[in-house]
Amino acid sequence: GKEGDYIIRTTQKAGKIHVQISAKMDGKMQAMGVEEYRVRTIPDPVIKISKYKNGESIPLAELRAQSGIKAAMENFEFKMIAPKVISYSFNYSNSGKSEIMVKGSNLSPEVKSALAKVKAGNKIYFDDIVVKLADGSTRKYSATFKVGR
C-alpha cells in the first residue's frame, strides 16, 4: 500500500491480537509500544452480475449487456482489496450442452454465445466459482440467476 499503510497477517482466525511496534532509531531497532487489534475472519463475498445477487432475477437484455461476474464484499466494516474471480463454469437450464469452463471473471465469447440462446424463464448457473480473497486464500462458490423479461 501507500506509505503509512500496513498489512498484518496472522494465523489467528478471529479475536484480539497484540502487535509490537518497532522503529529503527539511530541505527538500532527500538520497541515503540504494543497495540491491540481486532481480527475478523473475512466473510463470504456475494456473487453478482451487475447489481443482481445470487438467486435474483435479471432482465434478459441487461444480462446480455454484461461483461462479467463479480464477487463483492457487502456489509463488511473493514476496507480491503476487492475479491477477484479466478475462474468459473457456466450453463443454463434446458441447454442440453456441457458446462463452459472460463478463466477470469469476464463472460467469454462462448458464454456470450450461450446467452444469446437463453430465454426469459431460464435459469443460468455459475458453478465452481473460484474467488481469491484479500488474505490470499481462495474459496469456491456457486450462483444461480433466473432470467426475467
Coordinates of C-alpha atoms in Angstrom, one line a residue:
G1 CA 0.0 0.0 0.0
K2 CA 1.0 3.6 0.3
E3 CA 3.3 4.9 3.0
G4 CA 1.8 4.6 6.4
D5 CA -0.5 1.7 5.4
Y6 CA 0.4 -1.7 6.7
I7 CA -1.0 -5.2 6.4
I8 CA -0.7 -7.5 9.3
R9 CA -1.0 -11.2 8.5
T10 CA -1.9 -13.5 11.4
T11 CA -2.6 -17.2 11.8
Q12 CA -5.3 -16.4 14.4
K13 CA -8.7 -16.6 12.8
A14 CA -10.7 -14.1 15.0
G15 CA -10.4 -12.3 18.2
K16 CA -7.9 -9.8 19.6
I17 CA -4.1 -9.7 18.9
H18 CA -1.3 -7.6 20.2
V19 CA 1.2 -6.2 17.8
Q20 CA 4.6 -5.0 18.9
I21 CA 5.6 -1.8 17.1
S22 CA 9.3 -1.2 16.5
A23 CA 11.2 1.5 14.7
K24 CA 14.8 2.0 13.6
M25 CA 16.3 4.9 15.5
D26 CA 19.9 5.8 15.5
G27 CA 20.7 2.6 13.6
K28 CA 19.0 0.4 16.3
M29 CA 15.6 -1.2 16.4
Q30 CA 13.7 0.1 19.4
A31 CA 10.3 -1.0 20.8
M32 CA 7.8 1.8 20.4
G33 CA 4.9 0.1 22.2
V34 CA 2.2 -2.6 21.8
E35 CA -1.2 -2.0 20.1
E36 CA -4.2 -4.2 20.4
Y37 CA -6.1 -5.0 17.1
R38 CA -9.3 -6.9 16.4
V39 CA -9.1 -9.7 13.9
R40 CA -12.1 -10.9 12.0
T41 CA -12.5 -13.8 9.5
I42 CA -13.2 -12.4 6.0
P43 CA -16.9 -13.2 5.3
D44 CA -18.1 -14.8 2.1
P45 CA -18.4 -12.3 -0.8
V46 CA -21.7 -12.0 -2.7
I47 CA -21.6 -13.3 -6.3
K48 CA -23.2 -10.7 -8.6
I49 CA -23.9 -9.8 -12.2
S50 CA -24.3 -6.1 -12.4
K51 CA -26.4 -5.2 -9.3
Y52 CA -28.1 -8.6 -9.2
K53 CA -27.2 -11.1 -6.5
N54 CA -27.1 -14.8 -6.5
G55 CA -30.7 -16.1 -6.5
E56 CA -32.2 -12.9 -8.0
S57 CA -33.9 -12.4 -11.4
I58 CA -32.1 -10.4 -14.0
P59 CA -33.8 -8.9 -17.1
L60 CA -32.6 -10.7 -20.3
A61 CA -31.5 -7.6 -22.1
E62 CA -29.4 -6.5 -19.1
L63 CA -27.9 -9.9 -18.7
R64 CA -26.7 -9.9 -22.3
A65 CA -25.2 -6.5 -21.9
Q66 CA -22.9 -7.5 -19.0
S67 CA -19.2 -8.2 -19.4
G68 CA -18.7 -10.5 -16.4
I69 CA -19.5 -11.7 -12.9
K70 CA -18.0 -10.3 -9.7
A71 CA -17.6 -11.2 -6.1
A72 CA -18.5 -8.2 -3.9
M73 CA -18.0 -7.6 -0.2
E74 CA -21.2 -6.3 1.4
N75 CA -21.7 -5.2 5.0
F76 CA -18.0 -5.7 5.9
E77 CA -16.7 -2.9 8.0
F78 CA -13.1 -3.2 7.0
K79 CA -11.5 -1.6 3.9
M80 CA -9.7 -4.3 1.9
I81 CA -8.6 -5.4 -1.5
A82 CA -11.7 -6.5 -3.6
P83 CA -12.1 -10.2 -4.1
K84 CA -11.2 -11.5 -7.5
V85 CA -13.0 -14.1 -9.6
I86 CA -10.3 -16.5 -10.9
S87 CA -12.5 -19.0 -12.8
Y88 CA -16.0 -20.5 -13.1
S89 CA -18.1 -22.8 -15.1
F90 CA -21.3 -21.7 -16.9
N91 CA -24.5 -23.5 -18.0
Y92 CA -28.2 -22.7 -18.3
S93 CA -31.4 -24.7 -17.9
N94 CA -32.6 -26.7 -20.9
S95 CA -29.3 -26.1 -22.7
G96 CA -28.6 -29.7 -23.4
K97 CA -24.9 -28.8 -23.6
S98 CA -22.0 -29.4 -21.2
E99 CA -20.6 -26.7 -19.0
I100 CA -18.4 -23.9 -20.4
M101 CA -15.2 -23.5 -18.4
V102 CA -13.9 -19.9 -18.1
K103 CA -10.7 -18.4 -16.6
G104 CA -11.2 -15.0 -15.1
S105 CA -14.4 -13.1 -14.4
N106 CA -15.4 -12.0 -17.9
L107 CA -18.2 -13.6 -19.9
S108 CA -16.2 -15.4 -22.5
P109 CA -17.3 -15.4 -26.2
E110 CA -18.6 -19.0 -25.6
V111 CA -20.7 -17.8 -22.7
K112 CA -21.9 -14.7 -24.7
S113 CA -23.0 -17.1 -27.5
A114 CA -24.9 -19.3 -25.0
L115 CA -26.6 -16.2 -23.5
A116 CA -27.8 -15.3 -27.0
K117 CA -29.9 -18.6 -26.8
V118 CA -31.2 -18.0 -23.3
K119 CA -34.9 -17.2 -22.9
A120 CA -36.9 -15.5 -20.2
G121 CA -37.8 -18.1 -17.6
N122 CA -34.4 -20.0 -18.0
K123 CA -32.0 -20.2 -15.1
I124 CA -28.3 -19.6 -15.6
Y125 CA -25.8 -21.4 -13.5
F126 CA -22.3 -20.3 -12.5
D127 CA -20.6 -23.2 -10.7
D128 CA -17.1 -23.8 -9.3
I129 CA -16.6 -20.0 -9.0
V130 CA -13.1 -19.7 -7.5
V131 CA -12.6 -16.4 -5.7
K132 CA -9.3 -15.1 -4.4
L133 CA -9.7 -13.0 -1.2
A134 CA -7.6 -10.2 0.3
D135 CA -5.7 -12.6 2.6
G136 CA -4.6 -14.7 -0.4
S137 CA -7.0 -17.6 0.3
T138 CA -9.4 -19.0 -2.3
R139 CA -12.9 -20.1 -1.8
K140 CA -15.4 -21.8 -4.1
Y141 CA -19.0 -20.7 -4.7
S142 CA -22.0 -21.3 -7.0
A143 CA -24.6 -18.9 -8.1
T144 CA -28.0 -19.2 -9.9
F145 CA -29.9 -16.4 -11.6
K146 CA -33.4 -16.5 -13.0
V147 CA -33.7 -14.8 -16.4
G148 CA -36.6 -12.3 -16.5
R149 CA -38.2 -10.3 -19.3

